[in-house]
mmCIF file of C-alpha atoms in Angstrom:
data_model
loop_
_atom_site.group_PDB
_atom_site.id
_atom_site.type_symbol
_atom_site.label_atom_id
_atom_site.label_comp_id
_atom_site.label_asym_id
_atom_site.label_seq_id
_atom_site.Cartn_x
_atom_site.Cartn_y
_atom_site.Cartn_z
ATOM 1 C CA UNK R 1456 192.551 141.655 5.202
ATOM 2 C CA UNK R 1457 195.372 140.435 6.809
ATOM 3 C CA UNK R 1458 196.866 143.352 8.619
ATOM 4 C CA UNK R 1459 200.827 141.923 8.178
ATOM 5 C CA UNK R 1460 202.870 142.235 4.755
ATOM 6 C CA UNK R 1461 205.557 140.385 4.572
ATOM 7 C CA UNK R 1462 209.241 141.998 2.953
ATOM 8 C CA UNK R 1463 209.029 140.192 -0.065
ATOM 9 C CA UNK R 1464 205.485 141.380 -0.669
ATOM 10 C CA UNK R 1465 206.716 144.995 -0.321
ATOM 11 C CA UNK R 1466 209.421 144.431 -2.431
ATOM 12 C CA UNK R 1467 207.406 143.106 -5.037
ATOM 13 C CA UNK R 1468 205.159 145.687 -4.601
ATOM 14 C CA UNK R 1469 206.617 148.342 -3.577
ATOM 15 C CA UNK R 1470 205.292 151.294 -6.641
ATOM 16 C CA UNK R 1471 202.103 150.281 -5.962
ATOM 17 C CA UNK R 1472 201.803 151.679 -1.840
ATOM 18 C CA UNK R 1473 202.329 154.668 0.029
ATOM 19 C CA UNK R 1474 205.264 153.436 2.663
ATOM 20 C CA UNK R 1475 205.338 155.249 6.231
ATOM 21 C CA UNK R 1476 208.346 154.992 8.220
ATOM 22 C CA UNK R 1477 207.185 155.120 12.006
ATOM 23 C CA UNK R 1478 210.659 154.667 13.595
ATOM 24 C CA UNK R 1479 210.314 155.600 17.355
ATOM 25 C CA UNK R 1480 211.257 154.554 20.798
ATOM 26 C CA UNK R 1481 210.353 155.643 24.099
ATOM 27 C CA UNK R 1482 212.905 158.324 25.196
ATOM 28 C CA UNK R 1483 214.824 158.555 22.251
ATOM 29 C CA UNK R 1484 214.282 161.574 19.577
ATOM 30 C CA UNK R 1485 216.422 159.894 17.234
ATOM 31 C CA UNK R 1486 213.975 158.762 14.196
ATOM 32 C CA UNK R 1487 214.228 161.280 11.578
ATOM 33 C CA UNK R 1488 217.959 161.565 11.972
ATOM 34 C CA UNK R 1489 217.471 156.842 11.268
ATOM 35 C CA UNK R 1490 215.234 157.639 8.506
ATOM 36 C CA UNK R 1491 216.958 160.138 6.776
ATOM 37 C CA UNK R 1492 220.102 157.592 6.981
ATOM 38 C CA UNK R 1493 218.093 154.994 5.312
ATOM 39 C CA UNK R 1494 214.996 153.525 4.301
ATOM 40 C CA UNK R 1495 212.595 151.857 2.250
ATOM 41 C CA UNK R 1496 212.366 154.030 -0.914
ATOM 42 C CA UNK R 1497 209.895 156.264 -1.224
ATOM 43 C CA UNK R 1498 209.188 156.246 2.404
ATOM 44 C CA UNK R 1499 207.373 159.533 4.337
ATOM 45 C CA UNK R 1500 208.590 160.072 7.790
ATOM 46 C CA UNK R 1501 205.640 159.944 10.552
ATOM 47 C CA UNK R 1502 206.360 162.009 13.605
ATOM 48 C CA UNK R 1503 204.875 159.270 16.412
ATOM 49 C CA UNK R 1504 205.135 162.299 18.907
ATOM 50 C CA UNK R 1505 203.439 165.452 17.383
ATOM 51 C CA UNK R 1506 201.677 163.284 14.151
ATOM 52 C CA UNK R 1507 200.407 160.265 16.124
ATOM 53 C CA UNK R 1508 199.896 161.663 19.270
ATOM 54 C CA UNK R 1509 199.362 164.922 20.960
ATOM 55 C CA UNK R 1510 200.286 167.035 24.051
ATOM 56 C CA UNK R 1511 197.870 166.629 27.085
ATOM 57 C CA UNK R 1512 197.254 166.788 30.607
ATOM 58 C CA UNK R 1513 198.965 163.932 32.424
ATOM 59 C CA UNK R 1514 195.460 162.409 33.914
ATOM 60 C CA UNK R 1515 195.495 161.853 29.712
ATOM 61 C CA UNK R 1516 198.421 159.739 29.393
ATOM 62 C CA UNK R 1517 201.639 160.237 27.571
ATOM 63 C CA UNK R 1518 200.697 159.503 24.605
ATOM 64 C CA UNK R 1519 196.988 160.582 23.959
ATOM 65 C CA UNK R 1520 195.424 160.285 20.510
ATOM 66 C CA UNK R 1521 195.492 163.235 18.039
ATOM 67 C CA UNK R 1522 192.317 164.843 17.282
ATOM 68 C CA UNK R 1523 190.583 163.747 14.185
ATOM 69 C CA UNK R 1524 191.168 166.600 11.981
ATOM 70 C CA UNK R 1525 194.765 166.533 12.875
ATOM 71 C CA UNK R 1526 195.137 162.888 11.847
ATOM 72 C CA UNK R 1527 193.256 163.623 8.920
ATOM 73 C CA UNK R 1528 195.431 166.577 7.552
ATOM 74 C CA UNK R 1529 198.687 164.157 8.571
ATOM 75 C CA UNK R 1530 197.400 161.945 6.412
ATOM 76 C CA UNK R 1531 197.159 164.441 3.506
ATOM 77 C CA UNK R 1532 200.816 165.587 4.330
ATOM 78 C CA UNK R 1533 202.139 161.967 4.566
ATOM 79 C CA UNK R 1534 200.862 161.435 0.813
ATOM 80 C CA UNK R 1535 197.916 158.870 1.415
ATOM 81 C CA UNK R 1536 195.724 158.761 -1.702
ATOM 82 C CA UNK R 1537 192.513 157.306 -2.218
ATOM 83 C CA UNK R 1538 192.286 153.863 -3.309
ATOM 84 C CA UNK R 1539 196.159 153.306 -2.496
ATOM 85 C CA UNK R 1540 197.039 150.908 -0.255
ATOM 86 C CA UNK R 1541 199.337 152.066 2.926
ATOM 87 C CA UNK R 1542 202.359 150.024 4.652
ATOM 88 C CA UNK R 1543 203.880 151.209 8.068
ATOM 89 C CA UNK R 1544 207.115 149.831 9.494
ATOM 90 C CA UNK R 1545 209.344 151.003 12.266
ATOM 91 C CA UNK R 1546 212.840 149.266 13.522
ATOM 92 C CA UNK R 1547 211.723 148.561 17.325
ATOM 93 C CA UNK R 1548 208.822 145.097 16.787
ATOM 94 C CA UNK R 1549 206.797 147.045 14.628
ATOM 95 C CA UNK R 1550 205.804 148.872 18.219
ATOM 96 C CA UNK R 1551 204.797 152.389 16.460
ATOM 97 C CA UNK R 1552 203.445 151.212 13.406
ATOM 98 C CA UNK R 1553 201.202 149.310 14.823
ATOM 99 C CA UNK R 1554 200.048 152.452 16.331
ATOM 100 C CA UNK R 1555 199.720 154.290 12.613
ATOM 101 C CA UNK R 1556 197.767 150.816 11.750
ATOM 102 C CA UNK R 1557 195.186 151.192 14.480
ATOM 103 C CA UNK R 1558 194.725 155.153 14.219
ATOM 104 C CA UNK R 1559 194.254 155.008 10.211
ATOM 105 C CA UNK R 1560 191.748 152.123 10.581
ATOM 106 C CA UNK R 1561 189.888 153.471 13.229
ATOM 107 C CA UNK R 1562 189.854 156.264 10.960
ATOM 108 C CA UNK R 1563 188.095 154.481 8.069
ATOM 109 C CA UNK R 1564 191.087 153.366 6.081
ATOM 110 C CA UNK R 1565 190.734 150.057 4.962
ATOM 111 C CA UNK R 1566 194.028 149.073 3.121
ATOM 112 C CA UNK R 1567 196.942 149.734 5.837
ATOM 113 C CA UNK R 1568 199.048 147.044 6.478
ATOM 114 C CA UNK R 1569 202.257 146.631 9.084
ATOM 115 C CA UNK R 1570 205.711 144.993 7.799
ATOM 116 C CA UNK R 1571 206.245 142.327 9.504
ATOM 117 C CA UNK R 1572 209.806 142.511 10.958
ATOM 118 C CA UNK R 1573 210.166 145.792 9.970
ATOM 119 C CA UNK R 1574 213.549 147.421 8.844
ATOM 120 C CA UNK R 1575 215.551 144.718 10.247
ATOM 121 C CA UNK R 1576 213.179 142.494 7.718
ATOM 122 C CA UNK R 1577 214.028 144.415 4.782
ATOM 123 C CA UNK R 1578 217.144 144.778 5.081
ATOM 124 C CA UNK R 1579 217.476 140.866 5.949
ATOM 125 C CA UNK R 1580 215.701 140.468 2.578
ATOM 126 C CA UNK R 1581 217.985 142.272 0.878
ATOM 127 C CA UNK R 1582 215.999 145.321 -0.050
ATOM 128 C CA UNK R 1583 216.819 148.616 -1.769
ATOM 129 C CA UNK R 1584 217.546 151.525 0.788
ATOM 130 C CA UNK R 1585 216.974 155.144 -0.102
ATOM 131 C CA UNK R 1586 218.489 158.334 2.020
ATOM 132 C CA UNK R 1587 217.289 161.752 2.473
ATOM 133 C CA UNK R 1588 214.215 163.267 2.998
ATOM 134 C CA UNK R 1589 211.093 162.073 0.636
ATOM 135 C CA UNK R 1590 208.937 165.294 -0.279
ATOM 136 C CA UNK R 1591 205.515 163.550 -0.939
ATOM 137 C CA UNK R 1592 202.838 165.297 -2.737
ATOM 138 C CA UNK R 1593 199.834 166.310 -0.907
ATOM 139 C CA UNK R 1594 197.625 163.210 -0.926
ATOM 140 C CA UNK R 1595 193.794 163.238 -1.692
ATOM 141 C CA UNK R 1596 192.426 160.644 1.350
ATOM 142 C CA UNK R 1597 189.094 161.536 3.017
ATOM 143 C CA UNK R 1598 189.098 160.057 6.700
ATOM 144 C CA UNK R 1599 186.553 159.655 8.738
ATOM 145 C CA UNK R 1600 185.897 161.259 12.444
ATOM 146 C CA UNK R 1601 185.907 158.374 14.424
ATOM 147 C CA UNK R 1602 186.111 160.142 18.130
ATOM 148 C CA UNK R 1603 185.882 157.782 20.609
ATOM 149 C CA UNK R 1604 185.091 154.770 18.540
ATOM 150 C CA UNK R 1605 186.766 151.806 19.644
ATOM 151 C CA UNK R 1606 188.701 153.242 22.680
ATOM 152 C CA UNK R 1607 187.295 153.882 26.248
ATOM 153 C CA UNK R 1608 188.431 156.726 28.975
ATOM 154 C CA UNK R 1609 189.141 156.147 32.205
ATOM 155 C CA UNK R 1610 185.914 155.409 33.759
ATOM 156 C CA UNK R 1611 185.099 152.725 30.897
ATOM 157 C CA UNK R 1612 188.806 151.142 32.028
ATOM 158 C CA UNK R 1613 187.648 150.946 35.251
ATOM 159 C CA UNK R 1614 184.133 149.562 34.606
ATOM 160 C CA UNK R 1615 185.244 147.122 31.937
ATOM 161 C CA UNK R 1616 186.523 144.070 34.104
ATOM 162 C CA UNK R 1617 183.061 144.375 35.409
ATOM 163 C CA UNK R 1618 181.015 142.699 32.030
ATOM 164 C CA UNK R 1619 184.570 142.056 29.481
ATOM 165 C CA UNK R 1620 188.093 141.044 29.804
ATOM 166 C CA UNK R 1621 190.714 143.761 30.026
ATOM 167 C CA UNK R 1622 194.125 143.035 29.409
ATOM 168 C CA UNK R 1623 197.643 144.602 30.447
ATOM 169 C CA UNK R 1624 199.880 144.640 27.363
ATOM 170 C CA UNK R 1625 202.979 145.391 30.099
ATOM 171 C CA UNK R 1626 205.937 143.103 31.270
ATOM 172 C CA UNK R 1627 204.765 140.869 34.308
ATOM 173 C CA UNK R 1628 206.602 142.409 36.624
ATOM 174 C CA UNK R 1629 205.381 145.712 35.638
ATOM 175 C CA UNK R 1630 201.698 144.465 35.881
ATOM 176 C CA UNK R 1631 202.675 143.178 39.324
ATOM 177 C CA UNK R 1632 203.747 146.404 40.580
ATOM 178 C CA UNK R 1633 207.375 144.464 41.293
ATOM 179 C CA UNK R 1634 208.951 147.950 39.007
ATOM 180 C CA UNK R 1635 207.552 151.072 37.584
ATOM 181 C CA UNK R 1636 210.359 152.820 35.032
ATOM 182 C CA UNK R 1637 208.116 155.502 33.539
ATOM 183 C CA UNK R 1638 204.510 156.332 35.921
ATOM 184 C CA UNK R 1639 204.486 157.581 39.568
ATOM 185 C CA UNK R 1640 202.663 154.420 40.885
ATOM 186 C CA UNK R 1641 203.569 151.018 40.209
ATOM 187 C CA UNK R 1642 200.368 148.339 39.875
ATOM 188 C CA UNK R 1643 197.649 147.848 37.591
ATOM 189 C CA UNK R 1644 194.222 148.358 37.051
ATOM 190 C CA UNK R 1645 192.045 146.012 39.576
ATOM 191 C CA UNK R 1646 190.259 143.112 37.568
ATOM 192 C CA UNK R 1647 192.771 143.890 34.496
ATOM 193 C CA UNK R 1648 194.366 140.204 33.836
ATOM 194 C CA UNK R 1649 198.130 140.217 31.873
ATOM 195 C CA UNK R 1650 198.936 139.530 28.519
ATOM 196 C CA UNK R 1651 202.492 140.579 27.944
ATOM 197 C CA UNK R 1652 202.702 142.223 24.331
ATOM 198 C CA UNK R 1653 206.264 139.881 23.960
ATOM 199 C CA UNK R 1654 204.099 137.077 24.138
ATOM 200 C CA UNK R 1655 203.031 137.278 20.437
ATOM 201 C CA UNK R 1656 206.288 138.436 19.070
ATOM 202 C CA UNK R 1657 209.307 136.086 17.655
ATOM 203 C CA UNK R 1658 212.685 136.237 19.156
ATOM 204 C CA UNK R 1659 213.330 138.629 15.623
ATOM 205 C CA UNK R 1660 210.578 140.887 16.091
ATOM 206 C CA UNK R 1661 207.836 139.315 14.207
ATOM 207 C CA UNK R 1662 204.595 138.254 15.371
ATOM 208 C CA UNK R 1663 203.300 134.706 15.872
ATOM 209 C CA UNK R 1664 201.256 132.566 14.185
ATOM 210 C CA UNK R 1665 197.855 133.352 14.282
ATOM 211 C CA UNK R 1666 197.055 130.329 16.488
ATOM 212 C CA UNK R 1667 199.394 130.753 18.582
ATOM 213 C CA UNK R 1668 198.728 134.418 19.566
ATOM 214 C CA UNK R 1669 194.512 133.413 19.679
ATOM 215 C CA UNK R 1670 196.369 130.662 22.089
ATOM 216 C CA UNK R 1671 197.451 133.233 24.202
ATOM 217 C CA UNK R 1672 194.514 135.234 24.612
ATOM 218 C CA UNK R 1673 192.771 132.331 25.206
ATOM 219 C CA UNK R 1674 195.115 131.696 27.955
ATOM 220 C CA UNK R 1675 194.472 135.027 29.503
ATOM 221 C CA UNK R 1676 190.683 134.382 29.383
ATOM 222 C CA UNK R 1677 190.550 136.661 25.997
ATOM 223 C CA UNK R 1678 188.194 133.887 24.030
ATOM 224 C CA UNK R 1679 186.252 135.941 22.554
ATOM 225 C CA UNK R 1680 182.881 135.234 24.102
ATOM 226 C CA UNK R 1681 183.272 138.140 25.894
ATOM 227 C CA UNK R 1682 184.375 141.948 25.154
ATOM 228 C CA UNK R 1683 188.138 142.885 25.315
ATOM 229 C CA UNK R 1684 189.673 145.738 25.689
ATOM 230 C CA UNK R 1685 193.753 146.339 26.144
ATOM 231 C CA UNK R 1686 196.080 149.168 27.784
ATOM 232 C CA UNK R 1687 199.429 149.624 28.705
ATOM 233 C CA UNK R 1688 201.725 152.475 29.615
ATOM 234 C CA UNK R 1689 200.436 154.890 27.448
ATOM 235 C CA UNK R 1690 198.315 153.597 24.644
ATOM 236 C CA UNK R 1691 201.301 152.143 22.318
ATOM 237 C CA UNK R 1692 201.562 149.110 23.061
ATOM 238 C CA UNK R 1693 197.833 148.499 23.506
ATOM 239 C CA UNK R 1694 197.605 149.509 19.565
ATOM 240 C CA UNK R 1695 199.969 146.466 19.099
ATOM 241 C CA UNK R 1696 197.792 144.104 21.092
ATOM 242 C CA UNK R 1697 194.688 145.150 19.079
ATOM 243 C CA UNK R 1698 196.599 144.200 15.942
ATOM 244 C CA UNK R 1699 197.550 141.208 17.444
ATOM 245 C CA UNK R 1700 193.998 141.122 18.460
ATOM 246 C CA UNK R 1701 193.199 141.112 14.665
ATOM 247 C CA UNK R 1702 195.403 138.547 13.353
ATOM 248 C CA UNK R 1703 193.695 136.107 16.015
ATOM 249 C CA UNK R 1704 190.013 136.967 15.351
ATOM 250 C CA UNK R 1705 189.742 138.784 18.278
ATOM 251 C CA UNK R 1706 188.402 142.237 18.292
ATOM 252 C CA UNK R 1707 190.120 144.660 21.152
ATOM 253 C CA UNK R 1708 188.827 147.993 22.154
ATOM 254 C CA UNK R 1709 192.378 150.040 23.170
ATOM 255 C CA UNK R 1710 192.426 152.346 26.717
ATOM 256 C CA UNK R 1711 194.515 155.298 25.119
ATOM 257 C CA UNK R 1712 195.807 156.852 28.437
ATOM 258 C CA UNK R 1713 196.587 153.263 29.784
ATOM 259 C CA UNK R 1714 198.746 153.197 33.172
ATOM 260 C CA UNK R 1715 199.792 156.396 32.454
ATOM 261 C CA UNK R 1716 196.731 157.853 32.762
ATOM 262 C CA UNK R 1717 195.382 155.781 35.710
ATOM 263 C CA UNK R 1718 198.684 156.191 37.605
ATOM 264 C CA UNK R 1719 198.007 159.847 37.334
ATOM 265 C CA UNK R 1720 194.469 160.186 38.268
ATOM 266 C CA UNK R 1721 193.999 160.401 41.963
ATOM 267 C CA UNK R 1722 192.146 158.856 43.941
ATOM 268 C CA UNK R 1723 191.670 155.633 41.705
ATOM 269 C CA UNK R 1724 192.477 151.840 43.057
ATOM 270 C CA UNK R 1725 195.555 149.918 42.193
ATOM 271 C CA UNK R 1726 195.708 146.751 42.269
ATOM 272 C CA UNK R 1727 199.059 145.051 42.594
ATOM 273 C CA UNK R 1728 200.653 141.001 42.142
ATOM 274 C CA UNK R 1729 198.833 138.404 40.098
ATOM 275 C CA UNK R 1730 195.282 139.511 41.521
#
């Protein structure tokens, strides 16, 4: 299944889904307040914070995964029913949906899809917007416990380069150590090789063609003949990349704790410039 739906698609379809609205950014606690100002109707906030993530220690990353049961009662609360299908957006590249994408499918949910473009894309297509809060009912989805199913911890991160590809989803010069915003140690993870997550977005936020994103990852020595895994500061991103991953055939195993975990680890190597 193609894990993009376009605005029109939604629009067309829009009694037949469960919409999410995943609007987040990085240091901003803004995204209710956006939501409740407008949205798609019928949309259920998701708290990407406290819903799709969870507080832990800092060798854990920012952003560390929520524990199954958790996800699985968010799911209930967010109104997901069985057999309907599910459609995330957010207004910043569809950065934090594609993080509800990859948790609900590693989770067992089949029919999640991300809007491609987002708000900005619905409202360039001229779709209905809704205000308030939407009070789902409780939905009725069963999801599964994946644990650590298609993620590794640090140690795998730092074994990885060793028999697969592993690929930084940062800006270059983030990846080269030449800046470090957000973690306490600029660099990267030795072997890692960079794919920056712009790289398979349009100027407007959407992704690329499918050939041209398997283009890139080709590029970056991501063919496919050999595992790949992705991180990047803390987990996000790295979601993104697996979707990415998916539209191009390519099948990515996501770091959760990314740099942020590394950089807080001691004792672990760094690796810094294009090496």
């Amino acid at each position: 299944m193609n894990p993009l739906i376009s605005a029109a698609e939604l629009k067309d379809r829009l009694g037949e889904v469960r919409v999410l609205d995943a609007r987040w950014q990085l240091g901003r606690d803004d995204g209710r307040e956006q939501y409740l100002a407008g949205h798609i109707p019928g949309a259920v906030f998701v708290d990407v914070e406290h819903e799709l993530s969870r507080h832990g220690e800092p060798s854990e990353g920012r952003h560390p995964l929520p524990d199954d049961a958790a996800l699985a009662e968010a799911a209930r609360r967010w109104g997901i029913r069985d057999g309907v299908p599910v459609v995330v957006y957010d207004d910043h590249r569809m950065l934090s949906a594609s993080r509800a994408w990859w948790a609900l499918r590693r989770a067992g949910l089949d029919d999640v899809r991300v809007l491609d473009g987002g708000w900005p894309a619905w409202q360039a297509a001229g779709g209905e917007i809704a205000t308030g809060e939407v009070e789902a009912s409780e939905g009725d989805i069963v999801l599964g416990a994946p644990g650590a199913t298609g993620t590794i911890d640090t140690a795998g991160a730092a074994a990885w380069p060793q028999t697969g590809i592993l690929l930084d989803a940062r800006a270059g010069e983030r990846y080269r150590g030449e800046t470090e915003p957000l973690d306490p140690i600029p660099g990267h993870i030795p072997g890692a090789r960079n794919l920056p997550i712009a790289r398979m977005l349009t100027e407007d936020g959407r992704f690329r063609p499918a050939s041209e994103i398997a283009a890139a990852f080709d590029e970056a020595g991501a063919d496919g003949s050999m595992p790949i895994a992705a991180y990047c500061g803390s987990g996000i991103t790295a979601a993104q990349l697996a979707l990415a991953g998916d539209l191009a055939g390519r099948e990515v195993t996501v770091y959760p704790g990314s740099w942020s975990a590394w950089s807080n680890t001691p004792g672990l190597p760094v690796a810094t410039g294009e090496e």
